[in-house]
Amino acid sequence: MKTLLITGATSGIGKACAEVFANGGNKLILTGRRSDRLEELKHQLSDQCQVETLCFDVRNRNEVKEQLSDLDARINHLDILINNAGLAAGKANIDEGELDDWDQMIDTNVKGLLYVTKALLPLIKKSQQPHIFNIASTAGKENYLGGNVYCASKHAVDALSKSMRIDLLPFGIKVSNIAPGMVDTEFSLVRFKGDKEKANAVYDGFTPLYAKDVASVIHFASNQPKHVNINDLVITCTAQANSFYTHKL
Ligand code: NDP
Ligand code: 8X3
């Protein structure tokens, strides 16, 4: 049995991770901003495992500290942190991008990940099998037209995974960078600000990854022997070669 904290568990990859890890009778701490969805998920999973929900915005460093600082009164260690909360906002070329979109992506994908990790490291260091998963992206490996700040934020996640692996070596903490290609979640709906037509078009004409595909890879990586760490994984659907080439019918 492991104790996990998953950020951004209200949808997509985070929710799928909660569902996959609930199976092993693990203890789950699920976070996100939408309290109704957190409650729903808790209700869905609580006959399989112990579930606690925490509702906060990873961009708000005070909220992060407040919500996570007293966790040590309820758990004595954290085995797995899945830094998943994140988004793309807009897909405009750099000369036309919105400053608010840029702030939101950098504050969530980079600073939020840092705030959460920093707050939880004391509990992670107390685990016998500590493992941090950072959800990066193929956008953190290659840039594409209009990806600019989102790509930069995911390159930053990639760099932070490498740095965490170095800095946390003395504590035996595994750090895995997970870089999926296109996954059919609410990601594109969020990116295109609720425009369903634009969002659906992203996944038209091919079979994309589904959130549970990514979750099962994370589950596999978390179950390797103590001396084995999967450092970096790029996962795409079969129809996608990289950020530029997708075979659409
Ligand atoms: P979803 O939009 O379905 O899920 C995003 C999750 O992040 C939600 O649970 C959302 O919860 C949470 N979140 C967003 N902003 C914040 C915030 N400020 N504070 C707390 N939680 C937040 O998208 P995905 O599941 O696809 O995305 C998950 C991760 O995977 C992201 O980091 C994304 O960049 C990455 N990724 C996605 C790919 C894709 O094609 N879908 C491919 C590669 C990587 P709430 O709104 O309740 O706060
Ligand atoms: C999400 C994948 O290709 O839309 O990180 O940037 S992509």
Coordinates of C-alpha atoms and ligand atoms in Angstrom, one line a residue:
M1 CA 0.0 0.0 0.0
K2 CA 1.3 3.4 -1.0
T3 CA 0.3 7.0 -0.1
L4 CA 0.0 9.2 -3.2
L5 CA -0.8 12.8 -3.9
I6 CA -2.0 13.7 -7.4
T7 CA -2.4 17.3 -8.5
G8 CA -5.1 18.0 -11.1
A9 CA -7.1 14.9 -10.3
T10 CA -10.5 16.4 -11.3
S11 CA -10.0 15.5 -15.0
G12 CA -8.0 13.8 -17.6
I13 CA -4.7 12.2 -16.8
G14 CA -4.8 13.1 -13.1
K15 CA -8.3 11.5 -12.7
A16 CA -7.2 8.4 -14.6
C17 CA -4.2 8.1 -12.3
A18 CA -6.5 8.2 -9.3
E19 CA -8.6 5.5 -10.8
V20 CA -5.7 3.2 -11.6
F21 CA -3.9 3.7 -8.2
A22 CA -7.2 3.2 -6.3
N23 CA -7.1 -0.4 -7.4
G24 CA -4.2 -1.4 -5.2
G25 CA -5.9 -0.2 -2.0
N26 CA -3.5 2.7 -1.9
K27 CA -4.2 6.0 0.1
L28 CA -5.0 8.8 -2.3
I29 CA -4.8 12.5 -1.7
L30 CA -6.5 14.2 -4.7
T31 CA -6.2 17.9 -5.5
G32 CA -7.7 20.4 -7.9
R33 CA -9.7 23.6 -7.9
R34 CA -13.2 22.2 -8.7
S35 CA -14.5 20.9 -5.3
D36 CA -17.6 19.3 -6.8
R37 CA -15.5 17.1 -9.0
L38 CA -13.2 16.2 -6.2
E39 CA -16.2 15.2 -4.0
E40 CA -17.6 13.1 -6.9
L41 CA -14.3 11.3 -7.4
K42 CA -14.0 10.7 -3.7
H43 CA -17.4 9.2 -3.7
Q44 CA -16.6 7.0 -6.8
L45 CA -13.3 5.6 -5.3
S46 CA -13.9 5.5 -1.6
D47 CA -15.1 1.9 -1.5
Q48 CA -11.8 0.8 -3.1
C49 CA -9.4 2.9 -1.0
Q50 CA -8.9 5.7 1.4
V51 CA -9.4 9.1 -0.3
E52 CA -8.7 12.6 0.9
T53 CA -9.4 15.7 -1.2
L54 CA -7.7 19.1 -1.0
C55 CA -9.1 22.0 -3.0
F56 CA -6.6 24.6 -3.9
D57 CA -5.0 26.5 -6.8
V58 CA -1.3 25.4 -7.3
R59 CA -0.5 29.0 -8.5
N60 CA -1.2 30.4 -5.0
R61 CA 1.8 29.7 -2.9
N62 CA 0.0 30.6 0.4
E63 CA -2.8 28.2 -0.4
V64 CA -0.4 25.5 -1.4
K65 CA 1.5 25.9 1.9
E66 CA -1.6 26.1 4.0
Q67 CA -3.2 23.0 2.5
L68 CA -0.1 20.9 2.5
S69 CA 1.7 22.0 5.6
D70 CA -0.5 20.1 8.1
L71 CA -0.6 16.9 6.1
D72 CA 2.0 15.5 8.4
A73 CA -0.6 15.4 11.1
R74 CA -2.5 12.8 9.1
I75 CA 0.1 10.9 7.2
N76 CA 3.7 10.1 8.2
H77 CA 5.2 9.9 4.7
L78 CA 4.3 10.4 1.1
D79 CA 5.4 7.6 -1.4
I80 CA 4.3 9.1 -4.7
L81 CA 3.8 12.6 -5.9
I82 CA 2.3 13.0 -9.3
N83 CA 2.8 16.6 -10.5
N84 CA 0.1 16.7 -13.1
A85 CA -1.9 19.9 -12.8
G86 CA -1.3 22.0 -15.8
L87 CA -2.7 23.5 -19.0
A88 CA -2.2 25.2 -22.3
A89 CA -4.0 28.6 -22.7
G90 CA -4.3 29.7 -26.3
K91 CA -2.2 28.8 -29.3
A92 CA -1.4 32.2 -30.7
N93 CA 1.9 33.0 -32.3
I94 CA 4.3 34.8 -30.0
D95 CA 3.5 38.3 -31.5
E96 CA -0.2 37.8 -30.7
G97 CA -0.2 35.9 -27.4
E98 CA -2.1 37.1 -24.4
L99 CA 0.0 38.1 -21.3
D100 CA -2.6 36.6 -19.0
D101 CA -2.4 33.2 -20.9
W102 CA 1.4 33.3 -20.5
D103 CA 1.2 34.1 -16.8
Q104 CA -1.3 31.3 -16.3
M105 CA 0.8 28.6 -18.0
I106 CA 4.1 29.6 -16.4
D107 CA 2.4 30.0 -12.9
T108 CA 0.6 26.7 -13.1
N109 CA 3.0 24.4 -15.1
V110 CA 6.3 25.6 -13.6
K111 CA 5.8 27.6 -10.4
G112 CA 2.8 25.5 -9.2
L113 CA 4.8 22.3 -9.7
L114 CA 7.7 23.8 -7.7
Y115 CA 5.5 25.1 -4.8
V116 CA 3.8 21.7 -4.4
T117 CA 7.1 19.8 -4.6
K118 CA 8.8 22.0 -2.1
A119 CA 5.9 21.7 0.4
L120 CA 5.8 17.9 0.1
L121 CA 9.5 17.1 0.1
P122 CA 9.8 16.7 3.9
L123 CA 7.1 14.0 3.7
I124 CA 8.5 12.4 0.6
K125 CA 11.9 12.1 2.3
K126 CA 10.3 10.0 5.0
S127 CA 9.1 7.4 2.5
Q128 CA 10.9 4.0 2.0
Q129 CA 10.0 4.1 -1.7
P130 CA 9.8 7.8 -2.7
H131 CA 8.9 8.6 -6.3
I132 CA 8.0 11.9 -8.0
F133 CA 6.4 11.9 -11.4
N134 CA 6.4 15.2 -13.4
I135 CA 3.9 15.3 -16.3
A136 CA 5.8 17.0 -19.0
S137 CA 4.9 16.7 -22.7
T138 CA 6.2 16.1 -26.2
A139 CA 5.9 19.9 -26.2
G140 CA 8.8 19.9 -23.8
K141 CA 10.9 18.0 -26.3
E142 CA 10.0 19.9 -29.6
N143 CA 8.4 23.2 -30.2
Y144 CA 5.6 23.7 -32.7
L145 CA 3.8 26.7 -34.3
G146 CA 1.9 28.6 -31.7
G147 CA 3.1 26.4 -28.9
N148 CA 5.7 29.0 -27.7
V149 CA 5.0 29.6 -24.0
Y150 CA 3.3 26.2 -23.4
C151 CA 6.4 24.5 -25.0
A152 CA 8.7 26.7 -22.9
S153 CA 6.8 25.7 -19.7
K154 CA 7.1 22.0 -20.5
H155 CA 10.8 22.4 -21.4
A156 CA 11.1 23.8 -17.9
V157 CA 9.3 20.8 -16.5
D158 CA 11.7 18.6 -18.4
A159 CA 14.7 20.6 -17.0
L160 CA 13.3 20.4 -13.5
S161 CA 12.9 16.7 -13.7
K162 CA 16.6 16.4 -14.6
S163 CA 17.5 18.8 -11.7
M164 CA 15.4 17.1 -9.2
R165 CA 16.9 13.7 -10.1
I166 CA 20.4 15.2 -9.4
D167 CA 19.6 17.2 -6.3
L168 CA 17.5 14.4 -4.7
L169 CA 19.9 11.6 -5.4
P170 CA 21.2 11.5 -1.8
F171 CA 17.6 10.8 -0.6
G172 CA 17.0 7.9 -2.9
I173 CA 14.0 9.7 -4.5
K174 CA 13.1 8.5 -7.9
V175 CA 12.1 11.2 -10.4
S176 CA 10.3 10.2 -13.6
N177 CA 9.6 12.7 -16.4
I178 CA 6.5 11.6 -18.3
A179 CA 6.1 13.2 -21.7
P180 CA 2.9 12.3 -23.5
G181 CA 1.9 13.4 -27.0
M182 CA -1.8 14.1 -27.8
V183 CA -4.2 12.8 -25.1
D184 CA -7.9 13.2 -25.5
T185 CA -8.8 15.0 -22.2
E186 CA -10.2 18.4 -21.4
F187 CA -6.8 19.8 -22.4
S188 CA -7.8 21.2 -25.8
L189 CA -11.2 22.5 -24.5
V190 CA -9.2 24.5 -21.9
R191 CA -6.6 25.6 -24.5
F192 CA -9.3 26.9 -26.8
K193 CA -11.3 28.4 -24.0
G194 CA -14.4 26.3 -24.3
D195 CA -14.6 26.1 -28.1
K196 CA -15.7 22.5 -28.6
E197 CA -15.4 22.5 -32.3
K198 CA -11.7 23.6 -32.2
A199 CA -11.0 21.2 -29.4
N200 CA -12.7 18.1 -31.0
A201 CA -10.8 18.8 -34.3
V202 CA -7.5 18.2 -32.5
Y203 CA -8.4 14.5 -32.1
D204 CA -10.2 14.0 -35.4
G205 CA -9.1 11.4 -37.9
F206 CA -6.9 9.3 -35.7
T207 CA -7.0 7.4 -32.4
P208 CA -5.2 9.6 -29.8
L209 CA -3.9 8.5 -26.4
Y210 CA -6.5 8.3 -23.7
A211 CA -5.8 9.4 -20.1
K212 CA -5.9 5.8 -18.9
D213 CA -3.1 4.9 -21.3
V214 CA -0.8 7.4 -19.6
A215 CA -2.0 6.4 -16.1
S216 CA -1.2 2.8 -16.8
V217 CA 2.4 3.7 -17.9
I218 CA 2.8 5.7 -14.7
H219 CA 1.5 2.8 -12.7
F220 CA 4.0 0.5 -14.4
A221 CA 6.9 2.9 -13.8
S222 CA 5.9 3.1 -10.1
N223 CA 6.1 -0.7 -9.7
Q224 CA 9.7 -1.2 -10.8
P225 CA 12.1 -2.6 -8.2
K226 CA 13.7 -0.2 -5.8
H227 CA 17.0 0.0 -7.7
V228 CA 15.3 0.8 -11.1
N229 CA 14.1 4.2 -12.1
I230 CA 12.5 5.2 -15.4
N231 CA 14.0 8.6 -15.9
D232 CA 12.2 9.9 -19.0
L233 CA 9.4 8.5 -21.1
V234 CA 7.9 9.9 -24.3
I235 CA 4.5 8.3 -25.0
T236 CA 2.5 8.9 -28.1
C237 CA -0.4 7.2 -29.8
T238 CA 0.7 4.9 -32.7
A239 CA -0.6 7.5 -35.2
Q240 CA 1.7 10.3 -33.8
A241 CA 5.4 10.2 -34.5
N242 CA 6.3 13.5 -32.7
S243 CA 5.0 17.1 -32.3
F244 CA 4.9 17.6 -36.1
Y245 CA 3.8 14.3 -37.7
T246 CA 0.4 12.7 -37.1
H247 CA -1.2 10.4 -39.6
K248 CA -4.8 11.6 -39.9
L249 CA -7.3 9.9 -42.1
Ligands
NDP1 P1 -7.2 18.3 -18.2 O1 -7.6 19.7 -18.6 O2 -8.2 17.3 -18.5 O3 -6.8 18.3 -16.7 C1 -6.0 19.3 -16.1 C2 -6.0 19.2 -14.6 O4 -5.2 20.2 -14.1 C3 -7.4 19.4 -14.0 O5 -7.7 18.4 -13.1 C4 -7.3 20.8 -13.4 O6 -8.2 20.8 -12.3 C5 -5.9 20.9 -13.0 N1 -5.4 22.3 -12.9 C6 -5.3 23.2 -13.9 N2 -4.9 24.3 -13.4 C7 -4.8 24.2 -12.1 C8 -4.4 25.1 -11.0 N3 -4.1 26.3 -11.2 N4 -4.5 24.6 -9.8 C9 -4.8 23.3 -9.5 N5 -5.1 22.4 -10.5 C10 -5.1 22.9 -11.7 O7 -5.9 18.1 -19.0 P2 -4.9 16.8 -19.0 O8 -5.3 15.7 -18.1 O9 -4.6 16.5 -20.4 O10 -3.6 17.5 -18.4 C11 -2.8 17.0 -17.3 C12 -1.4 17.4 -17.5 O11 -0.9 16.6 -18.7 C13 -1.1 18.8 -17.8 O12 0.1 19.2 -17.1 C14 -0.8 18.9 -19.3 O13 0.0 19.9 -19.7 C15 -0.2 17.5 -19.5 N6 -0.2 17.0 -20.9 C16 -1.4 16.8 -21.5 C17 -1.4 16.3 -22.8 C18 -2.7 16.2 -23.6 O14 -2.6 16.1 -24.9 N7 -3.9 16.2 -23.0 C19 -0.2 15.8 -23.5 C20 1.0 16.1 -22.7 C21 1.0 16.6 -21.4 P3 -9.1 22.1 -11.8 O15 -9.6 22.8 -13.1 O16 -10.2 21.4 -11.1 O17 -8.2 22.9 -11.0
8X3_2 C1 0.0 18.4 -24.9 C2 0.4 17.8 -26.2 O1 1.0 18.4 -28.6 O2 -0.9 19.5 -27.7 O3 1.1 18.7 -24.1 O4 1.3 20.2 -27.0 S1 0.4 19.1 -27.4

